[in-house]
Amino acid sequence: MAEGLVTDLISQLISVVVREAEQEIRLVVGVEKEIEKLKDNLRTVQAVLNDAEKKQVTDDTVKVWLEKLNNVCYKIEDVVDEWNTELIKSAIQNGFEENAENAPVMKKQVCSFIPSPSCCFGQVDKLTRRHDIAHKIKELNVILDDTTKERVSYGFDLTNYPAFTVVDNCKQTTSHVDVSDILGRDKVKNDLVSILLGKGTEKEKHPHVISLVGMGGIGKTTLAQFAYNDQEVQAHFDIKVWVCVSDPFDQCKVAKAILESIEGQSTNLTTLQSLLDRICDRVGRKKFFLVFDDVWTEDFAKWEQFRDALKNCGSQSSKVLVTTRKDEVAQMMESANMIMLDKLSEEDCWSMFSKIAFFDRDRQQCKQLENLGRQISKRCKGLPLAAKTLGSLMRLKKSEDDWKYVLNSNLWELKYVERGLFAPLLLSYYDLSSPLRRCFSFCAVFPKDYAFSSDELVFMWMTLGYIESKKNVEIEIIARDYFENLAVRSFFQDFERDENDGKIEKCKMHDIVHDFAQLMSKNVCFTINSNIGLEIDYKTAHHLELEIPKEAQFPESIYSAKNLRTLIFVNRSDYLLSTLFQHFRCLRILTLEDVKGGGILRNLPDAVENFIHLRYLKLVNYCGDALPETICNLYNLQILDIIIDGDRFQKLPQGMSKLINLRHFNLDFNLDFYYYFFETNNVKFPRGFGRLTSLRTLRSFSVNGKDDDERCKLGELKNLNHLQGTLAICGLGSEVDECEAMNAQLKEKKNLHTLKLIFKEWDSEEIIREKDALVLNALEPPPNLEYLSIECYYKAPIMFPNWMMSLTNLKELVINHSSLECLPPLGKLPFLKSLEMWLNRRLKKLGVEFMGIEESEKKEKGDIIITLFPNLISLSFELLFDWEEWNGIEEEEDWIRRFTIMPRLQNLTIGGCLKLKSLPNFLRTTPLRKLEIRDCPILEERCKRDGQECESEPK
């Protein structure tokens, strides 16, 4: 990992010198020479790092040298970052502002760091700080110089990459091979399903435990997943729960996971007995299927309490499935059936390997490489994970020389406990570029079976400086390429994808791959989630995940981790944050999660400003009424993600305009639907927010307050043209006029795909405010918009914005809480797939104008067929209280022949429409698969008279 750090440091040094020049600030005397010496030393070690990182696997002395090099490089990085922060601070204080391209634009002359009579009084302090930084650079240069000279004694080779090309391009890695087939396990699969579906008898032990036993990577979890998702098994059991146990076996954590899976929500229960009692209460006498995945503990006392609780609930046919690497665990859990998984046969292993390695190759290539492939496949030793990992690696290798290089690699000879798996993983690991290795190794900070959010992971890599920038390419795009690259190489699995674009949203890491990541980041990444390991020396720690159970002792030993870069703190105790904030001044990433009832996030201490290097701040379950103003002194902050718990939060800090490097800002609420709208509307955004021109993500923006001197107006959005993804604008009420709406320049936000427009007035007064229609018209969205929601628009009776028909890419439209008397001609939107409308008290009739049939088209003659709502699949009308008529087209032969309406409609829902009398005639010709009519008494009665089903689905 040192290789990527060194490369990044050289870039940072060059960048800071350039920024110095741009701001016309003279360097402290002698610093130029020290900087050049630093760069020379770094370039010298850079040439041998590729060889050194491979040799450290077998040579402990090389490992020690690399650790020493890493430590000094991290210290240099901190000093360089401190220097850069001073420059940013100076730029803000002296009148710089950032333009859309993030290039500094000078508003007035900046004072030199060499004091002169014209300089302000604070300039002396600046000079002192810069002399301190210069002194630190000189000291670190001496240490780095000594470390650089030591490299000679190890006989490193200069960087010599193999002939094959390292894949770093997302375009080559986006298609993931389907390896869902469980090869060579047909009999085991069938036996396991038969056991699960078998009826229990009084003679059998209850609960009935089945154990899948085998070494790591043999396919235990995959087989358990197959059984868990089998359709017959799903239908057979009333309650199904999957829980990953891992090591250590935390009884409360496991019990809580079971209960939350059953109830579908979090729980405040904390004691084991109360959790087990609630589980038994919820299960009752129902038939349950419980999977304990990856059990390690042989302590019968820990299992006994679960067994005794499960004895008293559930039917006799309930089943517990366990996966474990140890026979002793299966015996301790009193397994009625123990299934031992053997290695795959040579031919089955080859089938799995070749299916992935030869994916998308022509037949001639496959034939040419088959002999080498079979030899590599033998090295997998029958382990499915090894076959999958190596297959994913070889899929990226195009030439015969590349395949020979892998076959003859000396990494096969390494002697690890899990060498059958670690050798293939090492081959894949060292095939990665240095930045990708750093990204992969960082994942070790998360616990086993952690569900990674791909966006969260990408943002963390960015803020740690792991992503190599490319000219004219967004760093987020490059980081996403990194993630896709690791995914296609099988370092991740169990993907959850976005339904619309197929992008991976969540994934997991196989426990063996996680073990390997921990090996590669030993003494750097740590996870603490119990009292175990509290006496470990954390001086070398750079990344730490800390989860403190309520009854556990706080590990004060972590305070020795002075160079900590990442702290993910999940708190379940009454720990005081102010104590924590006295330490860890080098943090780049800080995540604070307060489990409900913990209380550490009632307010964030002012001391948060001490984390001057911080780039990523996430607060989960924050319950304060505001954020401290000192948070605005975090000039390097790039990601700010706040999840609010409760309804106290009122405003954002006034000085947020100083966060000029902020790229992603998310403000979310743990509230139900009604209160979510209400609270989002009431958050006060500060004036000057529009200066944050680096923003890419702004999930919500609120306009509120009647005083123009305090209100953050819509015009603040004008220059935020890098916004992408989703934007919700709240508070479009009486204070917003047409001119202000036009100033937002929404049409220039070309990377937005989702827009929510929320009008504020939550009152019962029957006021008609027609200017809301003018405001809506002025809020012209970008033409590529795909999802549009208009909510709480119930002061204006019409909605005919000029831009509506220009949204030719619109896929989903939602109109909620409106007072519309008629709808726009939505039938002409060519790609609209889903239309949803609910809660309206004025609409009485839907007719041809809604479908987009104009008067001129009614009179036309000819053979041209006009298709209306050509791609509509789902249509929903809810709580349209005065809706009486939904008219189709006239029963004239010419009309029927000339118009095709909703030819792809599959789902139609109508609910709470008390006065609706009938459905339009054209629905008879639509390919409806699901029709749901409820709380529509007149319509339901007519359906019964006509012998129609009010609720129907295909069988």
Coordinates of N, CA, C and O in Angstrom, one line a residue, residues 282-402:
R282 N -43.1 -13.6 19.5 CA -43.4 -13.4 18.1 C -43.5 -14.7 17.3 O -44.3 -14.8 16.4
V283 N -42.7 -15.7 17.7 CA -42.8 -16.9 16.9 C -44.0 -17.7 17.3 O -44.7 -18.3 16.4
G284 N -44.4 -17.7 18.5 CA -45.6 -18.5 19.0 C -45.4 -20.0 18.6 O -44.3 -20.6 18.9
R285 N -46.4 -20.5 18.0 CA -46.3 -22.0 17.6 C -46.1 -22.1 16.1 O -46.4 -23.1 15.5
K286 N -45.6 -21.0 15.5 CA -45.4 -21.1 14.0 C -44.2 -21.9 13.7 O -43.3 -22.1 14.5
K287 N -44.2 -22.3 12.4 CA -43.1 -23.1 11.9 C -42.0 -22.1 11.4 O -42.2 -21.3 10.5
F288 N -40.8 -22.2 12.0 CA -39.7 -21.3 11.7 C -38.5 -22.0 11.1 O -38.3 -23.2 11.3
F289 N -37.8 -21.2 10.3 CA -36.5 -21.7 9.7 C -35.5 -20.7 10.0 O -35.5 -19.5 9.6
L290 N -34.5 -21.1 10.8 CA -33.5 -20.2 11.3 C -32.1 -20.6 10.8 O -31.7 -21.8 11.0
V291 N -31.4 -19.7 10.1 CA -30.0 -20.0 9.6 C -29.0 -19.3 10.5 O -29.0 -18.1 10.6
F292 N -28.1 -20.1 11.1 CA -26.9 -19.5 11.8 C -25.7 -19.7 10.9 O -25.2 -20.8 10.8
D293 N -25.3 -18.6 10.2 CA -24.2 -18.7 9.3 C -22.9 -18.4 9.9 O -22.7 -17.4 10.7
D294 N -21.9 -19.3 9.7 CA -20.5 -19.0 10.1 C -20.3 -19.0 11.6 O -19.9 -18.1 12.2
V295 N -20.7 -20.1 12.3 CA -20.5 -20.3 13.7 C -19.2 -20.8 14.1 O -18.7 -21.8 13.5
W296 N -18.5 -20.2 15.0 CA -17.2 -20.6 15.5 C -17.1 -21.1 16.9 O -16.3 -22.0 17.2
T297 N -17.9 -20.5 17.8 CA -17.8 -20.8 19.2 C -18.1 -22.3 19.5 O -19.1 -22.9 19.0
E298 N -17.3 -22.9 20.4 CA -17.6 -24.2 20.9 C -18.1 -24.2 22.3 O -18.3 -25.2 23.0
D299 N -18.4 -23.0 22.8 CA -18.9 -22.8 24.1 C -20.4 -23.1 24.2 O -21.3 -22.4 23.7
F300 N -20.8 -24.3 24.8 CA -22.1 -24.8 24.8 C -23.0 -23.8 25.6 O -24.2 -23.6 25.2
A301 N -22.5 -23.1 26.6 CA -23.3 -22.2 27.4 C -23.9 -21.1 26.5 O -25.0 -20.6 26.7
K302 N -23.2 -20.6 25.5 CA -23.7 -19.6 24.6 C -24.8 -20.1 23.7 O -25.7 -19.3 23.4
W303 N -24.8 -21.3 23.3 CA -25.8 -21.9 22.4 C -27.0 -22.3 23.3 O -28.2 -22.3 22.9
E304 N -26.7 -22.8 24.5 CA -27.8 -23.4 25.4 C -29.0 -22.5 25.6 O -30.1 -22.9 25.5
Q305 N -28.7 -21.2 25.8 CA -29.8 -20.3 26.0 C -30.7 -20.1 24.8 O -31.9 -20.0 24.9
F306 N -30.1 -20.1 23.6 CA -30.9 -20.1 22.4 C -31.7 -21.4 22.2 O -32.9 -21.3 21.9
R307 N -31.1 -22.5 22.5 CA -31.7 -23.8 22.3 C -32.9 -23.9 23.3 O -34.0 -24.3 22.8
D308 N -32.7 -23.5 24.5 CA -33.8 -23.6 25.5 C -35.0 -22.7 25.1 O -36.1 -23.0 25.3
A309 N -34.6 -21.5 24.6 CA -35.7 -20.6 24.2 C -36.5 -21.1 23.0 O -37.7 -21.1 23.0
L310 N -35.8 -21.7 22.1 CA -36.4 -22.2 20.9 C -37.2 -23.5 21.1 O -38.1 -23.8 20.4
K311 N -36.8 -24.2 22.2 CA -37.6 -25.4 22.6 C -39.0 -25.0 22.9 O -40.0 -25.8 22.7
N312 N -39.2 -23.8 23.5 CA -40.5 -23.4 24.1 C -41.4 -22.7 23.0 O -42.4 -22.1 23.4
C313 N -40.9 -22.6 21.8 CA -41.7 -21.9 20.8 C -41.5 -22.6 19.5 O -40.7 -23.4 19.3
G314 N -42.4 -22.3 18.5 CA -42.3 -22.9 17.2 C -42.9 -24.3 17.2 O -43.0 -25.0 18.2
S315 N -43.3 -24.7 16.0 CA -43.8 -26.1 15.8 C -42.7 -27.1 15.8 O -41.5 -26.8 15.6
Q316 N -43.1 -28.4 15.8 CA -42.2 -29.5 15.8 C -41.4 -29.5 14.5 O -40.3 -30.1 14.4
S317 N -42.0 -29.0 13.4 CA -41.4 -29.0 12.1 C -40.4 -27.9 11.8 O -39.9 -27.7 10.7
S318 N -40.1 -27.0 12.9 CA -39.2 -26.0 12.7 C -37.8 -26.5 12.5 O -37.5 -27.6 13.0
K319 N -36.9 -25.7 11.8 CA -35.6 -26.2 11.6 C -34.6 -25.1 11.8 O -34.8 -23.9 11.6
V320 N -33.4 -25.5 12.2 CA -32.2 -24.6 12.4 C -31.1 -25.1 11.5 O -30.7 -26.3 11.7
L321 N -30.6 -24.3 10.6 CA -29.5 -24.7 9.8 C -28.2 -23.9 10.2 O -28.2 -22.7 10.3
V322 N -27.1 -24.6 10.4 CA -25.9 -24.1 10.8 C -24.8 -24.3 9.8 O -24.7 -25.4 9.2
T323 N -24.0 -23.3 9.5 CA -22.8 -23.5 8.7 C -21.5 -23.2 9.6 O -21.5 -22.2 10.4
T324 N -20.6 -24.1 9.5 CA -19.4 -24.0 10.4 C -18.2 -24.7 9.7 O -18.4 -25.6 9.0
R325 N -17.0 -24.2 10.1 CA -15.8 -24.9 9.6 C -15.4 -26.0 10.6 O -14.4 -26.8 10.3
K326 N -16.0 -26.1 11.7 CA -15.5 -27.0 12.8 C -16.6 -28.1 13.1 O -17.7 -27.8 13.5
D327 N -16.1 -29.4 13.1 CA -16.9 -30.5 13.6 C -17.4 -30.3 15.0 O -18.6 -30.6 15.3
E328 N -16.5 -29.8 15.8 CA -16.9 -29.6 17.2 C -18.1 -28.7 17.4 O -18.9 -28.9 18.4
V329 N -18.3 -27.7 16.6 CA -19.4 -26.8 16.7 C -20.7 -27.6 16.4 O -21.7 -27.5 17.1
A330 N -20.7 -28.4 15.3 CA -21.9 -29.2 15.0 C -22.2 -30.1 16.1 O -23.4 -30.3 16.4
Q331 N -21.3 -30.7 16.7 CA -21.5 -31.6 17.8 C -22.1 -30.9 19.0 O -23.0 -31.3 19.7
M332 N -21.4 -29.7 19.3 CA -21.9 -28.9 20.5 C -23.3 -28.5 20.3 O -24.1 -28.5 21.3
M333 N -23.8 -28.2 19.1 CA -25.1 -27.7 18.8 C -26.1 -28.9 18.7 O -27.3 -28.7 18.3
E334 N -25.6 -30.1 19.0 CA -26.5 -31.3 19.0 C -27.2 -31.5 17.7 O -28.5 -31.6 17.6
S335 N -26.5 -31.5 16.6 CA -27.0 -31.6 15.2 C -27.7 -32.9 15.0 O -27.1 -34.0 15.2
A336 N -28.9 -32.9 14.5 CA -29.6 -34.1 14.1 C -29.1 -34.6 12.8 O -29.1 -35.9 12.5
N337 N -28.6 -33.7 12.0 CA -28.1 -34.1 10.7 C -26.8 -33.3 10.5 O -26.8 -32.0 10.6
M338 N -25.7 -34.0 10.2 CA -24.4 -33.3 9.9 C -24.0 -33.6 8.5 O -23.8 -34.8 8.1
I339 N -23.9 -32.6 7.6 CA -23.6 -32.8 6.2 C -22.2 -32.2 6.0 O -21.9 -31.0 6.2
M340 N -21.2 -33.2 5.7 CA -19.8 -32.8 5.5 C -19.6 -32.5 4.0 O -19.9 -33.3 3.1
L341 N -19.1 -31.3 3.7 CA -18.9 -30.9 2.3 C -17.5 -31.2 1.9 O -16.5 -30.7 2.6
D342 N -17.3 -32.0 0.9 CA -16.0 -32.3 0.4 C -15.6 -31.3 -0.7 O -16.5 -30.6 -1.2
K343 N -14.4 -31.4 -1.1 CA -13.9 -30.5 -2.2 C -14.6 -31.0 -3.5 O -15.0 -32.1 -3.6
L344 N -14.6 -30.0 -4.4 CA -15.2 -30.4 -5.7 C -14.3 -31.3 -6.5 O -13.1 -31.3 -6.3
S345 N -14.8 -32.2 -7.3 CA -14.0 -33.0 -8.2 C -13.2 -32.1 -9.1 O -13.6 -30.9 -9.4
E346 N -12.2 -32.7 -9.7 CA -11.3 -31.9 -10.6 C -12.1 -31.4 -11.8 O -11.9 -30.2 -12.2
E347 N -13.1 -32.2 -12.3 CA -13.8 -31.8 -13.5 C -14.9 -30.7 -13.1 O -15.1 -29.7 -13.9
D348 N -15.5 -30.8 -11.9 CA -16.4 -29.8 -11.5 C -15.7 -28.4 -11.2 O -16.2 -27.4 -11.5
C349 N -14.5 -28.6 -10.7 CA -13.7 -27.3 -10.4 C -13.4 -26.7 -11.7 O -13.4 -25.4 -11.8
W350 N -13.0 -27.5 -12.7 CA -12.7 -26.9 -14.0 C -13.9 -26.3 -14.7 O -13.8 -25.2 -15.3
S351 N -15.0 -26.9 -14.5 CA -16.3 -26.3 -15.1 C -16.6 -24.9 -14.5 O -16.9 -24.0 -15.2
M352 N -16.4 -24.8 -13.2 CA -16.6 -23.5 -12.5 C -15.6 -22.5 -13.0 O -15.9 -21.3 -13.4
F353 N -14.3 -22.9 -13.0 CA -13.3 -22.0 -13.4 C -13.4 -21.5 -14.8 O -13.4 -20.3 -15.1
S354 N -13.7 -22.5 -15.7 CA -13.7 -22.2 -17.2 C -15.0 -21.3 -17.5 O -14.9 -20.5 -18.4
K355 N -16.1 -21.6 -16.8 CA -17.3 -20.8 -17.0 C -17.0 -19.3 -16.9 O -17.5 -18.5 -17.6
I356 N -16.2 -19.0 -15.9 CA -15.9 -17.5 -15.6 C -14.7 -17.1 -16.5 O -14.8 -16.0 -17.2
A357 N -13.6 -17.9 -16.5 CA -12.4 -17.4 -17.2 C -12.6 -17.3 -18.7 O -12.0 -16.4 -19.4
F358 N -13.5 -18.1 -19.3 CA -13.7 -18.1 -20.8 C -14.9 -17.3 -21.2 O -15.4 -17.4 -22.3
F359 N -15.5 -16.6 -20.2 CA -16.7 -15.8 -20.5 C -16.4 -14.8 -21.6 O -15.4 -14.1 -21.6
D360 N -17.3 -14.8 -22.6 CA -17.2 -13.8 -23.7 C -15.9 -13.9 -24.5 O -15.5 -13.0 -25.2
R361 N -15.3 -15.1 -24.6 CA -14.2 -15.4 -25.5 C -14.6 -16.2 -26.7 O -15.6 -17.0 -26.6
D362 N -13.9 -16.0 -27.8 CA -14.3 -16.9 -28.9 C -13.7 -18.3 -28.8 O -12.8 -18.6 -28.0
R363 N -14.3 -19.2 -29.5 CA -14.0 -20.6 -29.4 C -12.5 -20.9 -29.6 O -11.9 -21.8 -28.9
Q364 N -11.9 -20.2 -30.5 CA -10.5 -20.5 -30.8 C -9.6 -20.1 -29.6 O -8.6 -20.9 -29.3
Q365 N -9.9 -19.0 -29.0 CA -9.1 -18.6 -27.8 C -9.3 -19.6 -26.7 O -8.3 -20.0 -26.0
C366 N -10.5 -20.1 -26.5 CA -10.7 -21.1 -25.4 C -9.9 -22.3 -25.7 O -9.3 -22.9 -24.7
K367 N -9.9 -22.8 -26.9 CA -9.1 -24.0 -27.2 C -7.7 -23.8 -27.0 O -7.0 -24.7 -26.5
Q368 N -7.2 -22.6 -27.4 CA -5.7 -22.3 -27.2 C -5.3 -22.3 -25.8 O -4.2 -22.7 -25.4
L369 N -6.2 -21.8 -24.9 CA -5.8 -21.6 -23.5 C -6.3 -22.7 -22.6 O -6.0 -22.7 -21.4
E370 N -7.0 -23.7 -23.1 CA -7.5 -24.8 -22.3 C -6.5 -25.5 -21.5 O -6.7 -25.8 -20.3
N371 N -5.4 -25.9 -22.1 CA -4.4 -26.7 -21.4 C -3.8 -25.9 -20.2 O -3.7 -26.5 -19.1
L372 N -3.5 -24.7 -20.4 CA -3.0 -23.8 -19.3 C -4.1 -23.7 -18.3 O -3.8 -23.7 -17.0
G373 N -5.3 -23.5 -18.7 CA -6.4 -23.3 -17.8 C -6.6 -24.5 -16.9 O -6.9 -24.3 -15.7
R374 N -6.5 -25.7 -17.5 CA -6.7 -26.9 -16.6 C -5.6 -27.0 -15.6 O -5.9 -27.4 -14.4
Q375 N -4.4 -26.6 -15.9 CA -3.3 -26.6 -14.9 C -3.6 -25.6 -13.8 O -3.3 -25.9 -12.6
I376 N -4.0 -24.4 -14.2 CA -4.3 -23.4 -13.2 C -5.5 -23.9 -12.3 O -5.5 -23.7 -11.1
S377 N -6.5 -24.5 -12.9 CA -7.7 -25.0 -12.2 C -7.3 -26.0 -11.2 O -7.9 -26.0 -10.1
K378 N -6.3 -26.9 -11.5 CA -5.9 -27.9 -10.5 C -5.3 -27.2 -9.2 O -5.4 -27.8 -8.1
R379 N -4.8 -26.0 -9.4 CA -4.2 -25.3 -8.3 C -5.3 -24.8 -7.3 O -5.0 -24.5 -6.2
C380 N -6.5 -24.9 -7.7 CA -7.7 -24.5 -6.9 C -8.0 -25.5 -5.8 O -8.7 -25.3 -4.9
K381 N -7.4 -26.7 -6.0 CA -7.6 -27.8 -5.1 C -9.0 -28.1 -4.7 O -9.4 -28.4 -3.5
G382 N -9.9 -27.9 -5.7 CA -11.3 -28.3 -5.5 C -12.1 -27.3 -4.6 O -13.3 -27.6 -4.2
L383 N -11.6 -26.1 -4.4 CA -12.3 -25.1 -3.6 C -13.1 -24.2 -4.5 O -12.5 -23.5 -5.3
P384 N -14.4 -24.1 -4.3 CA -15.2 -23.2 -5.2 C -14.8 -21.8 -5.2 O -14.7 -21.1 -6.2
L385 N -14.4 -21.2 -4.0 CA -14.0 -19.8 -3.9 C -12.8 -19.6 -4.7 O -12.6 -18.5 -5.4
A386 N -11.8 -20.5 -4.6 CA -10.6 -20.4 -5.3 C -10.8 -20.4 -6.8 O -10.2 -19.6 -7.6
A387 N -11.7 -21.3 -7.3 CA -12.0 -21.4 -8.7 C -12.7 -20.1 -9.2 O -12.4 -19.6 -10.3
K388 N -13.6 -19.6 -8.4 CA -14.3 -18.3 -8.7 C -13.3 -17.2 -8.8 O -13.3 -16.4 -9.7
T389 N -12.4 -17.1 -7.8 CA -11.4 -16.0 -7.8 C -10.4 -16.0 -8.9 O -10.2 -15.0 -9.6
L390 N -9.9 -17.3 -9.1 CA -8.9 -17.4 -10.2 C -9.6 -17.2 -11.6 O -9.0 -16.7 -12.5
G391 N -10.8 -17.8 -11.7 CA -11.5 -17.6 -13.0 C -11.7 -16.1 -13.3 O -11.6 -15.7 -14.4
S392 N -12.1 -15.3 -12.3 CA -12.3 -13.9 -12.4 C -11.0 -13.2 -12.8 O -11.0 -12.3 -13.6
L393 N -9.9 -13.6 -12.3 CA -8.6 -13.1 -12.6 C -8.2 -13.4 -14.1 O -7.9 -12.5 -14.9
M394 N -8.4 -14.7 -14.5 CA -8.0 -15.1 -15.8 C -8.9 -14.6 -16.9 O -8.5 -14.4 -18.0
R395 N -10.1 -14.2 -16.5 CA -11.0 -13.6 -17.5 C -10.4 -12.4 -18.1 O -10.7 -12.0 -19.2
L396 N -9.6 -11.7 -17.2 CA -9.1 -10.4 -17.7 C -7.7 -10.5 -18.4 O -7.2 -9.5 -18.9
K397 N -7.2 -11.7 -18.5 CA -5.9 -12.0 -19.1 C -6.1 -12.4 -20.6 O -6.8 -13.5 -20.8
K398 N -5.6 -11.7 -21.5 CA -5.9 -11.9 -22.9 C -4.9 -12.8 -23.6 O -5.2 -13.6 -24.4
S399 N -3.6 -12.8 -23.2 CA -2.6 -13.5 -23.9 C -2.1 -14.8 -23.2 O -2.3 -14.9 -22.0
E400 N -1.5 -15.6 -24.0 CA -1.0 -16.9 -23.4 C 0.1 -16.6 -22.4 O 0.3 -17.3 -21.4
D401 N 0.9 -15.6 -22.7 CA 2.0 -15.2 -21.7 C 1.4 -14.8 -20.4 O 2.0 -15.1 -19.3
D402 N 0.3 -14.1 -20.4 CA -0.3 -13.7 -19.1 C -0.7 -15.0 -18.3 O -0.5 -15.0 -17.1

